[in-house]
Coordinates of C-alpha atoms and ligand atoms in Angstrom, one line a residue:
M1 CA 34.7 -5.6 -11.6
I2 CA 31.5 -5.1 -13.5
P3 CA 30.9 -1.4 -14.4
L4 CA 27.9 -0.8 -12.2
R5 CA 26.5 2.6 -11.5
Q6 CA 27.9 3.7 -8.1
N7 CA 24.5 4.2 -6.5
I8 CA 23.4 0.7 -7.5
A9 CA 26.6 -0.8 -6.2
S10 CA 26.3 0.9 -2.9
M11 CA 22.6 0.5 -2.2
A12 CA 21.2 -2.2 0.0
G13 CA 18.0 -3.1 -1.8
Y14 CA 14.5 -3.3 -0.4
V15 CA 13.7 -6.3 1.9
P16 CA 10.0 -7.2 1.6
G17 CA 8.1 -9.0 4.4
Y18 CA 9.0 -12.6 4.8
Q19 CA 7.1 -15.1 2.7
P20 CA 7.5 -18.5 4.4
P21 CA 7.8 -21.5 1.9
D22 CA 5.4 -23.7 4.1
I23 CA 2.8 -21.0 4.1
A24 CA -0.1 -23.3 5.1
S25 CA 1.4 -24.0 8.5
W26 CA 1.5 -20.3 9.5
I27 CA -0.9 -17.7 10.5
K28 CA 0.5 -15.0 8.2
L29 CA -0.1 -11.5 9.5
N30 CA 3.1 -9.8 8.4
T31 CA 2.5 -8.2 4.9
N32 CA -1.1 -6.8 5.2
E33 CA -2.4 -9.4 2.7
N34 CA -6.1 -10.1 2.9
P35 CA -7.1 -13.4 4.6
Y36 CA -10.1 -13.9 2.4
P37 CA -10.1 -15.2 -1.2
P38 CA -10.9 -12.7 -4.0
S39 CA -14.4 -12.4 -5.4
P40 CA -15.6 -15.6 -7.1
A41 CA -16.1 -13.4 -10.2
V42 CA -12.3 -12.9 -10.4
V43 CA -11.6 -16.7 -10.5
K44 CA -14.3 -17.1 -13.2
A45 CA -12.8 -14.3 -15.3
I46 CA -9.3 -15.7 -15.1
L47 CA -10.5 -19.1 -16.1
Q48 CA -12.5 -17.7 -18.9
E49 CA -9.6 -15.6 -20.2
L50 CA -7.3 -18.7 -20.0
G51 CA -9.8 -20.8 -22.0
P52 CA -9.6 -24.6 -22.3
D53 CA -6.1 -24.8 -23.6
G54 CA -4.6 -21.4 -22.7
S55 CA -4.2 -20.4 -26.3
S56 CA -5.1 -16.8 -25.4
L57 CA -1.8 -16.5 -23.8
R58 CA -0.1 -16.7 -27.2
I59 CA -1.3 -13.1 -27.9
Y60 CA 0.0 -10.0 -26.2
P61 CA -2.4 -8.3 -23.8
S62 CA -4.0 -4.9 -24.4
A63 CA -1.1 -2.5 -24.0
S64 CA -3.1 0.4 -22.6
S65 CA -5.4 -1.7 -20.4
Q66 CA -8.0 0.7 -21.8
K67 CA -11.1 -1.3 -20.6
L68 CA -9.8 -1.2 -17.1
R69 CA -9.2 2.6 -17.2
E70 CA -12.8 2.9 -18.2
I71 CA -14.0 0.7 -15.4
A72 CA -11.8 2.4 -12.8
G73 CA -12.7 5.8 -14.1
E74 CA -16.3 5.1 -13.7
L75 CA -15.9 3.7 -10.3
Y76 CA -14.0 6.7 -9.0
G77 CA -15.7 9.4 -11.1
F78 CA -13.0 10.3 -13.5
D79 CA -12.6 10.3 -17.3
P80 CA -10.4 7.3 -18.4
S81 CA -7.7 9.8 -19.5
W82 CA -7.2 10.5 -15.7
V83 CA -6.4 6.8 -14.9
I84 CA -3.4 4.5 -15.5
M85 CA -3.2 0.9 -14.6
A86 CA 0.0 -0.6 -13.0
N87 CA 1.6 -3.9 -12.4
G88 CA 1.1 -3.4 -8.6
S89 CA 1.1 0.2 -7.3
D90 CA 4.9 -0.2 -6.7
E91 CA 5.3 0.1 -10.5
V92 CA 3.5 3.4 -10.6
L93 CA 5.4 4.8 -7.5
N94 CA 8.6 4.0 -9.4
N95 CA 7.5 5.6 -12.6
L96 CA 6.4 8.8 -10.7
I97 CA 9.9 9.2 -9.4
R98 CA 11.3 8.5 -12.9
A99 CA 9.0 11.1 -14.4
F100 CA 9.5 13.9 -11.8
A101 CA 12.8 13.6 -10.0
A102 CA 16.0 13.6 -12.0
E103 CA 19.4 12.4 -10.6
G104 CA 20.4 14.7 -7.7
E105 CA 16.9 16.1 -7.2
E106 CA 14.9 15.5 -4.0
I107 CA 11.9 13.5 -3.1
G108 CA 10.4 13.5 0.4
F109 CA 8.2 11.3 2.6
V110 CA 7.2 10.8 6.2
H111 CA 9.2 8.5 8.4
P112 CA 7.8 6.1 9.5
S113 CA 5.9 5.2 6.3
Y114 CA 6.7 3.0 3.3
S115 CA 10.4 2.7 3.0
Y116 CA 10.3 1.5 -0.6
Y117 CA 10.1 5.2 -1.7
A118 CA 13.7 5.5 -0.6
T119 CA 14.8 2.4 -2.5
L120 CA 13.2 3.7 -5.7
A121 CA 14.8 7.1 -5.2
E122 CA 18.2 5.5 -4.7
V123 CA 17.9 3.6 -8.0
Q124 CA 17.0 6.8 -9.8
G125 CA 19.9 8.7 -8.1
A126 CA 17.4 11.1 -6.5
T127 CA 18.1 12.3 -2.9
V128 CA 15.7 11.6 -0.1
R129 CA 14.5 13.8 2.7
T130 CA 12.3 12.4 5.5
F131 CA 10.1 14.1 7.9
G132 CA 8.9 12.9 11.3
L133 CA 5.4 13.1 12.8
T134 CA 4.2 15.3 15.6
E135 CA 2.2 14.1 18.7
D136 CA -1.0 15.3 17.0
F137 CA -0.2 13.4 13.8
R138 CA 1.0 16.2 11.6
I139 CA 4.3 16.3 9.6
A140 CA 7.0 17.8 11.8
D141 CA 8.9 20.8 10.4
F142 CA 7.2 20.7 7.0
P143 CA 8.3 23.9 5.2
E144 CA 5.8 26.6 4.2
R145 CA 6.9 25.8 0.7
Y146 CA 8.4 22.3 0.1
D147 CA 10.4 22.3 -3.1
G148 CA 11.3 18.7 -3.4
K149 CA 10.1 17.2 -6.8
V150 CA 7.8 14.6 -5.2
F151 CA 6.4 14.2 -1.7
F152 CA 4.9 10.8 -0.9
L153 CA 2.2 10.8 1.8
T154 CA 1.0 7.4 2.9
T155 CA -2.6 7.9 4.1
P156 CA -3.8 6.0 6.0
N157 CA -0.2 5.8 7.3
A158 CA 1.5 2.4 7.3
P159 CA 2.6 1.0 9.7
L160 CA 0.8 3.3 12.2
G161 CA -2.7 3.1 10.7
S162 CA -3.8 6.7 11.2
A163 CA -5.2 8.7 8.2
F164 CA -4.4 12.4 7.7
P165 CA -7.4 14.7 7.8
L166 CA -8.5 15.9 4.3
A167 CA -8.2 19.6 5.2
Y168 CA -4.6 19.0 6.2
I169 CA -3.8 17.0 3.0
E170 CA -5.3 19.9 1.1
E171 CA -3.1 22.3 2.9
L172 CA 0.0 20.2 2.0
A173 CA -1.1 20.2 -1.7
G174 CA -0.8 24.0 -1.6
R175 CA 2.6 23.9 0.2
C176 CA 4.2 21.4 -2.2
A177 CA 6.0 23.0 -5.2
G178 CA 6.4 19.6 -6.7
M179 CA 4.0 16.6 -6.9
L180 CA 2.1 15.4 -3.9
V181 CA 1.5 11.6 -4.3
L182 CA -1.1 10.3 -1.9
D183 CA -0.5 6.6 -1.5
E184 CA -4.0 5.4 -0.7
T185 CA -3.1 1.7 -0.5
Y186 CA -5.5 1.3 2.5
A187 CA -8.2 3.8 1.6
D188 CA -10.8 1.1 1.1
F189 CA -10.6 0.3 4.8
A190 CA -10.7 3.9 5.8
E191 CA -13.5 6.4 6.5
G192 CA -12.6 8.7 3.7
N193 CA -10.2 9.4 0.8
A194 CA -8.7 12.4 -1.1
L195 CA -10.0 11.7 -4.6
D196 CA -11.6 15.2 -4.7
L197 CA -8.1 16.8 -4.4
V198 CA -7.0 15.3 -7.7
R199 CA -9.7 17.4 -9.4
K200 CA -8.8 20.5 -7.4
Y201 CA -5.0 20.5 -7.5
E202 CA -2.9 19.8 -10.6
N203 CA 0.0 18.5 -8.5
V204 CA -2.0 15.8 -6.7
V205 CA -1.7 12.1 -7.7
I206 CA -3.5 9.2 -5.9
T207 CA -2.2 5.6 -6.0
R208 CA -4.4 2.6 -5.2
T209 CA -3.8 -1.1 -5.2
L210 CA -5.8 -4.3 -5.5
S211 CA -3.3 -6.1 -3.3
K212 CA -4.9 -5.5 0.0
S213 CA -8.6 -4.7 -0.1
Y214 CA -9.4 -6.7 -3.2
C215 CA -7.4 -9.8 -2.0
L216 CA -5.2 -9.8 -5.0
A217 CA -1.6 -9.3 -3.9
G218 CA -0.5 -12.2 -6.0
M219 CA -1.9 -10.7 -9.2
R220 CA 0.1 -7.5 -9.0
L221 CA -2.5 -4.8 -9.8
G222 CA -2.5 -1.1 -9.0
L223 CA -3.5 2.2 -10.5
A224 CA -3.0 5.9 -10.3
I225 CA -5.4 8.8 -10.8
A226 CA -4.0 12.2 -11.9
R227 CA -4.4 14.9 -14.5
P228 CA -4.2 13.6 -18.1
E229 CA -0.8 15.3 -18.6
V230 CA 0.6 13.3 -15.7
I231 CA -1.0 10.1 -16.9
A232 CA 0.4 10.7 -20.4
A233 CA 3.9 11.1 -19.0
L234 CA 3.5 7.9 -16.9
D235 CA 2.3 6.1 -20.0
K236 CA 5.6 6.9 -21.8
I237 CA 7.6 5.4 -19.1
R238 CA 5.9 2.2 -18.2
D239 CA 6.5 -1.2 -19.8
H240 CA 4.2 -1.2 -22.7
Y241 CA 2.6 -4.6 -21.7
N242 CA 2.7 -4.0 -18.0
L243 CA -0.5 -5.9 -17.2
D244 CA -0.7 -9.5 -18.4
R245 CA -3.9 -11.0 -19.8
L246 CA -4.9 -12.8 -16.6
A247 CA -4.2 -9.8 -14.5
Q248 CA -6.4 -7.6 -16.7
A249 CA -9.2 -10.2 -16.6
A250 CA -8.9 -10.4 -12.8
C251 CA -8.8 -6.6 -12.4
G252 CA -12.0 -5.9 -14.3
A253 CA -13.9 -8.6 -12.4
A254 CA -12.6 -7.4 -9.1
L255 CA -13.4 -3.7 -9.7
R256 CA -16.9 -4.6 -10.9
D257 CA -17.7 -6.5 -7.7
Q258 CA -18.1 -3.7 -5.3
T259 CA -20.5 -5.6 -3.1
Y260 CA -17.8 -8.2 -2.4
L261 CA -15.2 -5.5 -1.7
R262 CA -17.5 -3.8 0.8
D263 CA -18.4 -7.0 2.6
C264 CA -14.8 -8.0 2.8
C265 CA -13.7 -4.7 4.2
R266 CA -16.5 -4.6 6.6
K267 CA -15.5 -8.0 8.0
I268 CA -11.9 -7.0 8.4
C269 CA -12.7 -3.7 10.1
A270 CA -15.0 -5.4 12.5
T271 CA -12.3 -8.0 13.4
R272 CA -9.8 -5.1 13.7
E273 CA -11.9 -3.2 16.2
W274 CA -12.6 -6.4 18.2
F275 CA -8.9 -7.3 18.3
A276 CA -7.9 -3.7 19.2
S277 CA -10.2 -3.7 22.2
E278 CA -9.1 -7.1 23.4
L279 CA -5.5 -6.1 23.2
R280 CA -6.2 -2.8 25.1
A281 CA -7.9 -4.9 27.8
V282 CA -4.7 -6.8 28.4
G283 CA -2.6 -3.6 28.7
Y284 CA -1.4 -3.1 25.1
T285 CA -1.2 0.3 23.6
V286 CA -3.1 0.2 20.2
I287 CA -3.1 3.1 17.7
P288 CA -6.5 3.6 16.2
S289 CA -6.2 2.2 12.6
Q290 CA -8.0 2.9 9.3
G291 CA -6.1 0.1 7.6
N292 CA -6.2 -3.7 7.7
Y293 CA -3.5 -3.8 10.4
L294 CA -2.8 -2.5 13.8
F295 CA 0.4 -1.0 15.3
V296 CA 0.5 -2.2 18.9
S297 CA 2.9 -2.2 21.7
P298 CA 3.0 -4.6 24.6
P299 CA 3.0 -3.3 28.2
G300 CA 6.8 -4.0 28.5
R301 CA 7.4 -2.2 25.2
N302 CA 9.5 -5.1 24.0
G303 CA 8.1 -5.8 20.5
K304 CA 10.8 -8.2 19.6
R305 CA 10.1 -10.5 22.5
V306 CA 6.4 -10.8 21.5
Y307 CA 7.4 -11.2 17.9
D308 CA 9.7 -14.1 18.8
G309 CA 7.0 -15.7 21.0
L310 CA 4.5 -15.5 18.2
Y311 CA 7.0 -16.8 15.7
E312 CA 7.6 -19.9 17.9
R313 CA 3.9 -20.5 17.7
K314 CA 3.9 -20.2 13.9
I315 CA 2.2 -16.8 13.9
L316 CA 4.1 -14.3 11.7
V317 CA 3.7 -10.6 12.4
R318 CA 6.0 -7.6 11.5
H319 CA 8.6 -6.2 13.8
F320 CA 10.7 -3.3 12.6
S321 CA 14.2 -2.7 14.1
D322 CA 13.9 1.0 13.4
P323 CA 14.3 2.8 16.8
L324 CA 10.9 4.6 16.3
L325 CA 9.1 1.3 15.9
A326 CA 11.1 -1.4 17.7
H327 CA 8.9 -1.2 20.8
G328 CA 5.8 -2.4 18.9
L329 CA 4.5 -4.7 16.2
R330 CA 2.5 -4.3 13.1
I331 CA -0.1 -7.0 13.0
S332 CA -2.2 -7.5 9.8
I333 CA -5.8 -8.4 10.4
G334 CA -6.6 -12.0 9.4
T335 CA -9.9 -13.8 9.8
Q336 CA -11.7 -13.6 13.1
E337 CA -10.6 -17.1 13.9
E338 CA -6.9 -16.3 13.2
M339 CA -7.1 -13.2 15.4
E340 CA -8.6 -15.2 18.2
K341 CA -5.7 -17.6 18.1
T342 CA -3.3 -14.7 17.9
L343 CA -4.9 -13.1 21.0
K344 CA -4.6 -16.4 22.9
A345 CA -0.9 -16.7 22.0
I346 CA -0.2 -13.0 23.0
I347 CA -1.9 -13.6 26.4
E348 CA 0.2 -16.8 26.8
I349 CA 3.4 -15.0 26.0
G350 CA 2.4 -12.4 28.6
Ligands
PLP24 C1 1.4 -2.8 0.1 C2 1.8 -1.4 -0.1 C3 2.1 -0.9 -1.4 C4 2.3 -1.8 -2.6 O1 1.2 -2.3 -3.2 P1 1.3 -3.2 -4.5 O2 0.2 -2.7 -5.3 O3 1.2 -4.6 -4.0 O4 2.6 -2.9 -5.2 C5 2.3 0.4 -1.6 N1 2.3 1.3 -0.6 C6 2.0 0.9 0.7 C7 2.0 1.9 1.8 C8 1.8 -0.5 0.9 O5 1.5 -0.9 2.2

């Protein structure tokens, strides 16, 4: 027997959404990737960084990603000392747990939301407490004073799509004795964000990613915004060269092209609203969404049956076996053409 830590030996490990090997033959709507290519400026920047013979790759990248902190800081209205770059926002979520929750200490989050928080806590040996949602989209039984070390709030919520009102998030910041991490993965598709709360409350952290709205899931780029003391702590923990050279080049170009980002998000939101109304017209229940996905349930409330029907037609969506979610499906928003094909298939499946 190898001498593994007990919690690692007994944990199941996170299962990411399926990535089919023959990707071109699928309509892939299962992991909230963006259907559009990234900004042309991103491709240009990567090629330029690579150079004719790739010799730049001999040299380590900037350890601090300082330039990117400046660009992101300017974009969001913060001094660069309030920003840290990450190899996907998953990296910074992990480091937040490592910085704030010791073995045996508690982290909390809403269920349903992003179950990866639980996996990260398990690795750390931290304990997990989950909270349900009420009918009016508030956290059920959230204590007047929550004393877990970190509370993760996914807003807009994934997989459901609703965002929490800013006033409610502000109230939670006051009720959390530990850190309140706002996972704003989908904020670029939403009507608002909570960046102001980072300035107002020392326990608030915001995480963002370039995976979804910037069409760069394959580059692994994320960031966090928080007080400089928090950023300094996260800086001690991260891999010192966490962003490679090509990722740094891509990130700078992507963040600078806000016109492309806005156009892309506008297209996806328009397709999302069209698809939602078409599904409602055929009897589906559709939760209003501020993300690039919809949580929908068919009239017969048998999500798995529709999942299977779509799978046979080479359309991949997400079905969760969790009893709270099994009646429905989470469908990422693809191009208008992909969603027209998906709608046709859904009607055919009946
Ligand atoms: C996709 C997703 C992430 C992970 O983003 P990466 O930057 O690709 O690591 C984090 N949180 C939520 C809620 C997500 O949906």
